[in-house]
XYZ file of C-alpha atoms in Angstrom:
470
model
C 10.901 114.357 19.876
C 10.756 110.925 19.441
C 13.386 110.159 21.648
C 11.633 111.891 24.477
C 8.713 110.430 24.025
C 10.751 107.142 24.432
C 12.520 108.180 27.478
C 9.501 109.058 29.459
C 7.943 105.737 28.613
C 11.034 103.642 29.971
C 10.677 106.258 33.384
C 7.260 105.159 33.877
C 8.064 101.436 33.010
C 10.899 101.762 35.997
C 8.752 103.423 38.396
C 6.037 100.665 38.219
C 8.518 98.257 38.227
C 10.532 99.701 41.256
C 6.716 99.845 43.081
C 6.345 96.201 42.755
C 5.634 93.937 46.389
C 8.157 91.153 46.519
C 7.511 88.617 49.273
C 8.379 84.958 49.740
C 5.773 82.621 51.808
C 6.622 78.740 52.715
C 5.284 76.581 55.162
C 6.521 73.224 56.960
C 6.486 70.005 54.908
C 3.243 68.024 53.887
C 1.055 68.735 56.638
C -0.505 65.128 58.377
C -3.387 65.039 60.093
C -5.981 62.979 61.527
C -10.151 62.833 60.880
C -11.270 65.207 63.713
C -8.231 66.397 64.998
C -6.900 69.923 65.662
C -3.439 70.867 63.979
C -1.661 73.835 62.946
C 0.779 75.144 60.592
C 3.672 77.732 61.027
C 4.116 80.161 57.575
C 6.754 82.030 56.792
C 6.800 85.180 55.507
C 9.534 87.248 53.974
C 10.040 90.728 52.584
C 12.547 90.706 49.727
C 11.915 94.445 48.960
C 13.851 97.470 49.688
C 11.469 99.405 51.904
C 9.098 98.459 54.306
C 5.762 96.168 53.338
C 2.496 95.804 54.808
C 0.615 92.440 54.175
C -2.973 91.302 55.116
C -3.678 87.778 55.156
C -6.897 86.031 55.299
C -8.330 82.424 54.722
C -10.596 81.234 51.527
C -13.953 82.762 52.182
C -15.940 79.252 51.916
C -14.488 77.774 54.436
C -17.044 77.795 56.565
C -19.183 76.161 54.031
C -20.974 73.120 54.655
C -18.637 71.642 51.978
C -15.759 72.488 53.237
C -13.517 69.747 55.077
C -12.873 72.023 57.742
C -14.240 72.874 60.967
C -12.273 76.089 61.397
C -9.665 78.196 60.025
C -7.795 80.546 62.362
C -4.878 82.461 61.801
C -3.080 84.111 64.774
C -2.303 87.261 62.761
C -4.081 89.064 59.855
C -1.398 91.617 59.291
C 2.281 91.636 59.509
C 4.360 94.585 59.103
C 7.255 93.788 57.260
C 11.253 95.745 56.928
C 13.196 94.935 54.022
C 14.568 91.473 54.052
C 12.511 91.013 57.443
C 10.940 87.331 57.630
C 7.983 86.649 59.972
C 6.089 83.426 60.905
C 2.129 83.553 60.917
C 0.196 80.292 62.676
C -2.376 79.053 61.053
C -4.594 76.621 63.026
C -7.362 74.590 61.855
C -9.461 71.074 62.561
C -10.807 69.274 60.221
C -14.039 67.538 59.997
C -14.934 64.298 61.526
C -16.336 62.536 58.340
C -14.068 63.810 55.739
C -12.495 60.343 53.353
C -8.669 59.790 55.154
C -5.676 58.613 53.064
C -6.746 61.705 50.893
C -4.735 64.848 50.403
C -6.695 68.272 50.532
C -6.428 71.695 49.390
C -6.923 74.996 50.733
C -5.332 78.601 50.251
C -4.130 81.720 52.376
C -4.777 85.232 50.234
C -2.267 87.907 50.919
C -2.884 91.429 49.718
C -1.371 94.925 50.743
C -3.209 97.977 51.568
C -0.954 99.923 50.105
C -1.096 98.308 46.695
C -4.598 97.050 45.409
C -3.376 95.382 42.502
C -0.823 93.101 44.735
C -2.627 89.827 45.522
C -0.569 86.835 46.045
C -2.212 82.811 46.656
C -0.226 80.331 48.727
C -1.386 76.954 48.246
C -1.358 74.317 51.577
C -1.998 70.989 51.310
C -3.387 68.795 54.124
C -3.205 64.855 54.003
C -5.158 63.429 56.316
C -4.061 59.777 57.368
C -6.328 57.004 57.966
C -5.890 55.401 62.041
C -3.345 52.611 60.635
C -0.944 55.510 59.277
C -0.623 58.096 61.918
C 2.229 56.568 64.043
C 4.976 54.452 62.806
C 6.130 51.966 64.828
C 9.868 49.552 64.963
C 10.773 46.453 67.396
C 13.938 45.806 68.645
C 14.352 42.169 70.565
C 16.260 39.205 70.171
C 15.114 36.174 68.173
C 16.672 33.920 71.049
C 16.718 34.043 74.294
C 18.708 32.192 77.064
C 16.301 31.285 80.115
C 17.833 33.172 83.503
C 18.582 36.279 81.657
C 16.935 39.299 81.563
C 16.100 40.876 77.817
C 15.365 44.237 76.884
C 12.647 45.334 74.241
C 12.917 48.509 72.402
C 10.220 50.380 70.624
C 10.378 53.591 68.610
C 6.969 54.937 67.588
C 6.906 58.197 65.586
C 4.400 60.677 65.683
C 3.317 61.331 61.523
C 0.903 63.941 62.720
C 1.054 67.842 62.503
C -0.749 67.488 66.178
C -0.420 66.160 69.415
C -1.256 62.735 70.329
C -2.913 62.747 74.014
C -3.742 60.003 75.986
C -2.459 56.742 73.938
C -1.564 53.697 75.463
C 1.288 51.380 74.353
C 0.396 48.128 75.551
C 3.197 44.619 74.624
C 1.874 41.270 75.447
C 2.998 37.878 75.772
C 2.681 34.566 77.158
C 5.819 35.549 79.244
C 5.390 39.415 80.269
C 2.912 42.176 79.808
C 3.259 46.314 79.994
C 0.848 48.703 79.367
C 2.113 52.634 79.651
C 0.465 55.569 78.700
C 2.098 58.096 75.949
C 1.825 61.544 75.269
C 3.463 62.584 71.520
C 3.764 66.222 69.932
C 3.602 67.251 66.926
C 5.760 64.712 64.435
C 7.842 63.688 67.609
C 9.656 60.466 68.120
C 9.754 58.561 70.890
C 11.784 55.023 72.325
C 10.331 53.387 74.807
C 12.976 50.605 76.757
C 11.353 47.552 78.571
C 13.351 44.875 80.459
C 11.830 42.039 80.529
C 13.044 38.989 83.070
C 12.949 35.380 81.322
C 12.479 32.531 83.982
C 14.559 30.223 84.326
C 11.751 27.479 84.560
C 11.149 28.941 81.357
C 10.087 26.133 78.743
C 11.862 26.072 75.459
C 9.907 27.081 72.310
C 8.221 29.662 70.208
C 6.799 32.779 71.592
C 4.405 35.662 70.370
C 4.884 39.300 71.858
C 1.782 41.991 70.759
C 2.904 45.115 70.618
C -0.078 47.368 70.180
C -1.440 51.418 70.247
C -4.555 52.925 71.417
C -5.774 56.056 70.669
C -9.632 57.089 71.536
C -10.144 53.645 72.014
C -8.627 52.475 68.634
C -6.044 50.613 67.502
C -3.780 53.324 65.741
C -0.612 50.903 65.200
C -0.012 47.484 65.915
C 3.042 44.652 65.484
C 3.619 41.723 65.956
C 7.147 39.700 66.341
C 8.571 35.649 67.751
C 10.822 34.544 69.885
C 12.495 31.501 70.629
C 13.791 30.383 73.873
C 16.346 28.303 73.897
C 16.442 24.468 75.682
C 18.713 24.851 79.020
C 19.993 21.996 80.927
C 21.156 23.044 84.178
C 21.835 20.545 86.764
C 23.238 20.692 90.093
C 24.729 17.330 91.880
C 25.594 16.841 95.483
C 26.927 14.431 97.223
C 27.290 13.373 100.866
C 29.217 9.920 102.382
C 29.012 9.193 106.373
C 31.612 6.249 106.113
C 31.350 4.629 109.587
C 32.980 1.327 111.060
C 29.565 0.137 110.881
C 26.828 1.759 109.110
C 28.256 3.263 105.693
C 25.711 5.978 103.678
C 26.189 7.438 100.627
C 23.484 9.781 98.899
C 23.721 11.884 95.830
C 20.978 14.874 95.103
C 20.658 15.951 91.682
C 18.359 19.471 90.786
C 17.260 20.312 87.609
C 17.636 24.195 87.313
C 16.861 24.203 83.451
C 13.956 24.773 81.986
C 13.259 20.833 80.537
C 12.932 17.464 81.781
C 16.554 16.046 82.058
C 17.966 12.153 82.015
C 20.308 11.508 84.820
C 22.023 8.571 86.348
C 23.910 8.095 89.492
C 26.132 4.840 90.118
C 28.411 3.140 93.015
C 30.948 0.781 93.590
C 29.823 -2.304 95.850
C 31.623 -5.509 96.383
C 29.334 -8.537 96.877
C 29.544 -8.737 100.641
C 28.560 -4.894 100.722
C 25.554 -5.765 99.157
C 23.997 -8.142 101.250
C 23.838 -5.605 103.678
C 22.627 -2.881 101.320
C 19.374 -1.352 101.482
C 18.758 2.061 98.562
C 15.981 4.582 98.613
C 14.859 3.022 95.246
C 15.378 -0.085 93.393
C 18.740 0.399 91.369
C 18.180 0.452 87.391
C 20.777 -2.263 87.097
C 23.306 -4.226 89.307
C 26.391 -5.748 87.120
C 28.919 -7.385 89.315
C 30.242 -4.427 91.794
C 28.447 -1.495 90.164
C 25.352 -0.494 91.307
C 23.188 2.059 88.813
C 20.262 4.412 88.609
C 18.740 6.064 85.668
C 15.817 8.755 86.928
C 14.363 11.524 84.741
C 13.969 15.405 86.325
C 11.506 17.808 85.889
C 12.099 21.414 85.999
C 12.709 22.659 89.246
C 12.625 19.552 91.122
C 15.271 17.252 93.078
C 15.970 13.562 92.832
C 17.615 12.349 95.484
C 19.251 8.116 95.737
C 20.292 6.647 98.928
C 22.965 3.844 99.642
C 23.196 2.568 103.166
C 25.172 -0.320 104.035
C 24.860 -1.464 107.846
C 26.706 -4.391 109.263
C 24.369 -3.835 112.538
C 22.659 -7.187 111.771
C 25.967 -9.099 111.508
C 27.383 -7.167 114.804
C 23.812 -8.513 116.254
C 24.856 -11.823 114.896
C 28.028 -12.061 116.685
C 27.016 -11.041 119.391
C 24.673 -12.989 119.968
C 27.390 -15.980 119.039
C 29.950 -14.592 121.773
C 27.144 -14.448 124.177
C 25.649 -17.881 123.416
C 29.370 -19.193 123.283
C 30.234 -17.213 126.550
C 27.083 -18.682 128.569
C 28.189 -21.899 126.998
C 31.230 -21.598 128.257
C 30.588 -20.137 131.739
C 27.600 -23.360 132.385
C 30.138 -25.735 131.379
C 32.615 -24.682 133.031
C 30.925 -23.588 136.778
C 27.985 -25.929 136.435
C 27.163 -28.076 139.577
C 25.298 -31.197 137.927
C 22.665 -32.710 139.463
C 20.374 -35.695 138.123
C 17.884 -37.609 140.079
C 17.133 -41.183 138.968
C 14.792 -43.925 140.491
C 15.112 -47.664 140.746
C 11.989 -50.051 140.842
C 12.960 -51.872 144.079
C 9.535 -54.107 145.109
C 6.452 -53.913 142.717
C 3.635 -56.617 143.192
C 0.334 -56.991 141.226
C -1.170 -53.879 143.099
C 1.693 -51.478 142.134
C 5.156 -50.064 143.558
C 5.768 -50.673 147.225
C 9.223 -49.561 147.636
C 11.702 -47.735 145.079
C 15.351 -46.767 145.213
C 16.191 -42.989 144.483
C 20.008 -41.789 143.556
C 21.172 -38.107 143.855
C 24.231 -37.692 141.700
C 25.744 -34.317 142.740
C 28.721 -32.986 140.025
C 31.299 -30.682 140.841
C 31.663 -28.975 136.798
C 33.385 -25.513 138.211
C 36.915 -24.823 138.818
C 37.199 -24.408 142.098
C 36.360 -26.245 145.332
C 32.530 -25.772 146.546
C 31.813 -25.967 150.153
C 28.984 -26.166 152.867
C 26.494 -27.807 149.994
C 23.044 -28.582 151.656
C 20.945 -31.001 149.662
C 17.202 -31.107 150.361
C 14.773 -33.712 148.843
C 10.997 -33.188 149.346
C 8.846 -36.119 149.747
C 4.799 -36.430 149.241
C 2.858 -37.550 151.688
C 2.159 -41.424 150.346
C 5.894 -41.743 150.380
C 8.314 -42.294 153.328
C 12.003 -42.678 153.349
C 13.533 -45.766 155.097
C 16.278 -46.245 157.107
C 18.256 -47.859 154.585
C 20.777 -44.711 153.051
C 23.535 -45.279 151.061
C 27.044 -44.217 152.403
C 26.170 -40.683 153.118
C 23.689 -40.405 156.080
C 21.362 -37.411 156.136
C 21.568 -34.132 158.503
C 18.071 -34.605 159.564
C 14.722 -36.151 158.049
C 11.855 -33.610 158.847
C 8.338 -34.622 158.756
C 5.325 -32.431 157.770
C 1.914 -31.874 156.580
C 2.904 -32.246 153.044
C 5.089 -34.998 153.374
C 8.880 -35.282 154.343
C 11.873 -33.186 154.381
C 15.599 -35.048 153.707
C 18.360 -33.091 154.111
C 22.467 -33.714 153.656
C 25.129 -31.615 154.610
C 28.477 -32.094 151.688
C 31.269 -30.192 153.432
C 33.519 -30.146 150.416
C 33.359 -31.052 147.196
C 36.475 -30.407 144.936
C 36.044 -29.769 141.148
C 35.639 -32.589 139.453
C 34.429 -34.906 142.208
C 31.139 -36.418 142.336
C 28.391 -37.354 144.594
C 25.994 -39.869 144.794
C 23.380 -40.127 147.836
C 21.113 -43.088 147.768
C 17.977 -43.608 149.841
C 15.179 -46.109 150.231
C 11.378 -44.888 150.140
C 8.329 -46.883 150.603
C 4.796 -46.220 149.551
C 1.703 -45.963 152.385
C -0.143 -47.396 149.068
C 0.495 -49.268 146.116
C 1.206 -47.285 143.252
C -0.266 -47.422 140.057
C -0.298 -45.099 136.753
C 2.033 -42.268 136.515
C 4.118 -40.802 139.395
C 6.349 -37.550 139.485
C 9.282 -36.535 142.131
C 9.903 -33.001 142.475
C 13.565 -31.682 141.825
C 16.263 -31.971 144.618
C 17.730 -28.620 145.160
C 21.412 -28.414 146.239
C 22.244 -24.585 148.194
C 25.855 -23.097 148.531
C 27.364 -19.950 149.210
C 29.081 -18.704 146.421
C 31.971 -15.578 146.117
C 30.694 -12.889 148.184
C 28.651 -15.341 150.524
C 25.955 -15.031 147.556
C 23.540 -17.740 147.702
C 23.642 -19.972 144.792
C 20.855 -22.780 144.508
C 20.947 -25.310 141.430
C 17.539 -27.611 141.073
C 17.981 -31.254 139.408
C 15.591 -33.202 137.141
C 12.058 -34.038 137.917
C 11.221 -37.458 137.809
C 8.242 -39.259 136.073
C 7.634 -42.995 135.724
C 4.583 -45.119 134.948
C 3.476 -48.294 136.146
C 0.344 -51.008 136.580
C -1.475 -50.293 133.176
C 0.501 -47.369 132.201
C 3.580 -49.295 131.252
């Protein structure tokens, strides 16, 4: 009997034992969330029995207490019907209040029970951190700390989303002395996401130390922010060029130099001279130094500018020079050597204590050219207080014209040979006495020249003084 009794007893331990709900709930990691914000959470839910389960589900009734942290609790299915080994996921979505402390983890619970079995009633504990601004994104840079000037850089930045939720509406903005971006971002739930920028570094560029912002808004708030430096590096770039126009007479020789770096450069720029090249130099600037044949310039260059030095040497003035020499010399030549001379002088013949009655005038008449002049017709002009006599010299005159301003003498000199000379004396006397200073007008002496061309040489004009001049 006893053993019955046992027997039975183990039955009925089995049967409540085989009658037992088995089921397995999880959830996604440590929920995140931010102050106000709307998130959700996927469960999992898993029948481990043999035969088929069905499971309500519900939220903690105070939920919608004033005390409670959240705004709402809504799950998108109260039951789930469940086969053996069958595993199905339940969302649970909920926002939680505005004013609730951040950097805090909470606590809440999801109650499953069966209708099928009163006594089954199973907890499942979720807990909810929600971040502070500073912590829901997490942010990492990616740029070099130098940089070349001309070159083009690229910045990197990989924000991740630490929130259960979506992230709507954000704005990365990076900003420098050198570039700015601003681009607006849209994150899901715990998503990452790199953002590439290429950023162009001039080559004007100056060396030194710069800061780049990288920052995050979110509902007008700074939800992440970095900061990083950079150093650009000094570049001396310089470009020379040089030109030469090397002419018989007028030499030039100019150098530009451009500064395509991104600081003020030191340059210099020198040339061979000899002395004699010199004194016929003239430069675009004043040369830094001259030491016997070389010629020097020191200049500083700014960024992005030019220098340019100019050497021209011109032998124009000494051409003008002699030139002017060969023509003088020439001319000098030509008058000396196809001159006609001709001088006037005058002798005092007969003075008394009133003045000069009578003078003596002499023509001398030089053949200087090469070459044998003919036909030469000389012509004296006479005022009217003086009147030639009858008393000429060897060579009589052509004819002796008389007129209202006095008198006309003229001889006719068939030949004269080159070298020979001429000299025609006549006699004048004065209608009055002279006294003080007296002037005779040139004698002018006509020939035709090659080409019948008429050629007419004029001799001196005399003055003399007498009486109280003297």
């Amino acid at each position: 009997m006893k053993k019955v009794i046992i027997f039975f007893a183990l039955i009925l331990i089995l049967s409540f034992s085989v009658n037992a709900i088995s089921i397995d709930v999880k959830h996604s990691s440590l929920p995140k969330v931010q102050a106000g914000a709307e998130s959700s959470i996927n469960i999992t839910i898993t029948n481990n029995d043999y035969r088929k389960e069905i499971i309500d589900i519900k939220t903690e009734s105070f939920e919608n207490l004033p005390s409670s942290m959240f705004s709402y609790l809504i799950l998108d299915k109260s039951r789930v019907e469940l086969s053996s080994g069958e595993s199905k996921v339940v969302n649970l979505k909920f926002k939680i209040k505005q004013d609730v402390k951040t950097n805090e983890n909470y606590l809440t619970h999801l109650i499953f029970t069966s209708p099928s079995d009163d006594s089954f009633l199973l907890e499942h504990r979720i807990i909810i951190r929600v971040v502070p601004p500073e912590d829901i994104l997490d942010m990492e840079l990616s740029f070099p700390d130098k940089v070349e000037p001309g070159r083009d850089y690229e910045l990197k930045v990989l924000l991740k989303n630490n929130l259960n939720t979506q992230i709507k509406n954000a704005r990365l903005i990076v900003s420098s002395d050198l570039f700015n971006e601003e681009l607006g971002l849209k994150f899901y739930a715990l998503q990452d996401i790199e953002q590439k920028f290429k950023f162009p570094i001039s080559a004007l560029t100056k060396p030194g130390t710069y800061n780049v912002e990288v920052k995050v808004l979110y509902n007008n708030e700074i939800i992440e922010r970095s900061t990083f430096t950079f150093v650009v590096t000094e570049n001396k770039d310089v470009k020379e060029k040089k030109t030469e126009n090397l002419g018989l007479i007028i030499k030039t020789y100019s150098v530009e130099k451009t500064n395509y770096g991104n600081t003020k450069v030191s340059e210099s720029y020198s040339i061979n001279l000899n002395k004699f090249q010199q004194l016929f130099a003239t430069y675009s600037e004043q040369p830094s130094s001259v030491k016997g044949n070389k010629v020097s310039w020191v200049f500083d260059i700014e960024p992005n500018k030019s220098h340019t030095v100019s050497v021209k040497v011109s032998y124009v003035p000494l051409v003008i020079v002699l030139v002017v020499l060969v023509i003088i010399m020439i001319v000098l030549y030509v008058w000396s050597s196809r001159k006609l001379s001709v001088t006037k002088e005058i002798l005092k013949l007969r003075e008394d204590k009133d003045g000069i009655t009578e003078l003596k005038v002499l023509l001398h008449i030089k053949n200087k050219t090469k070459k044998t002049l003919r036909h030469l017709s000389v012509i004296e002009h006479l005022p009217k207080i003086l009147e030639p006599m009858k008393d000429f010299g060897t060579l009589k005159p052509e004819r002796v014209q008389k007129g209202s301003k006095g008198y006309r003498v003229i001889w006719l000199i068939p030949e004269l040979v080159s070298g020979e000379e001429r000299i025609i004396s006549y006699n004048v006397r004065s209608k009055i006495n002279i006294v003080g200073s007296f002037v005779l007008s040139p004698t002018i002496v006509r020939y035709k020249g090659l080409r019948g061309k008429k050629l007419e040489f004029e001799s001196n004009e005399v003055k003399f003084s007498v009486g109280k001049f003297q």
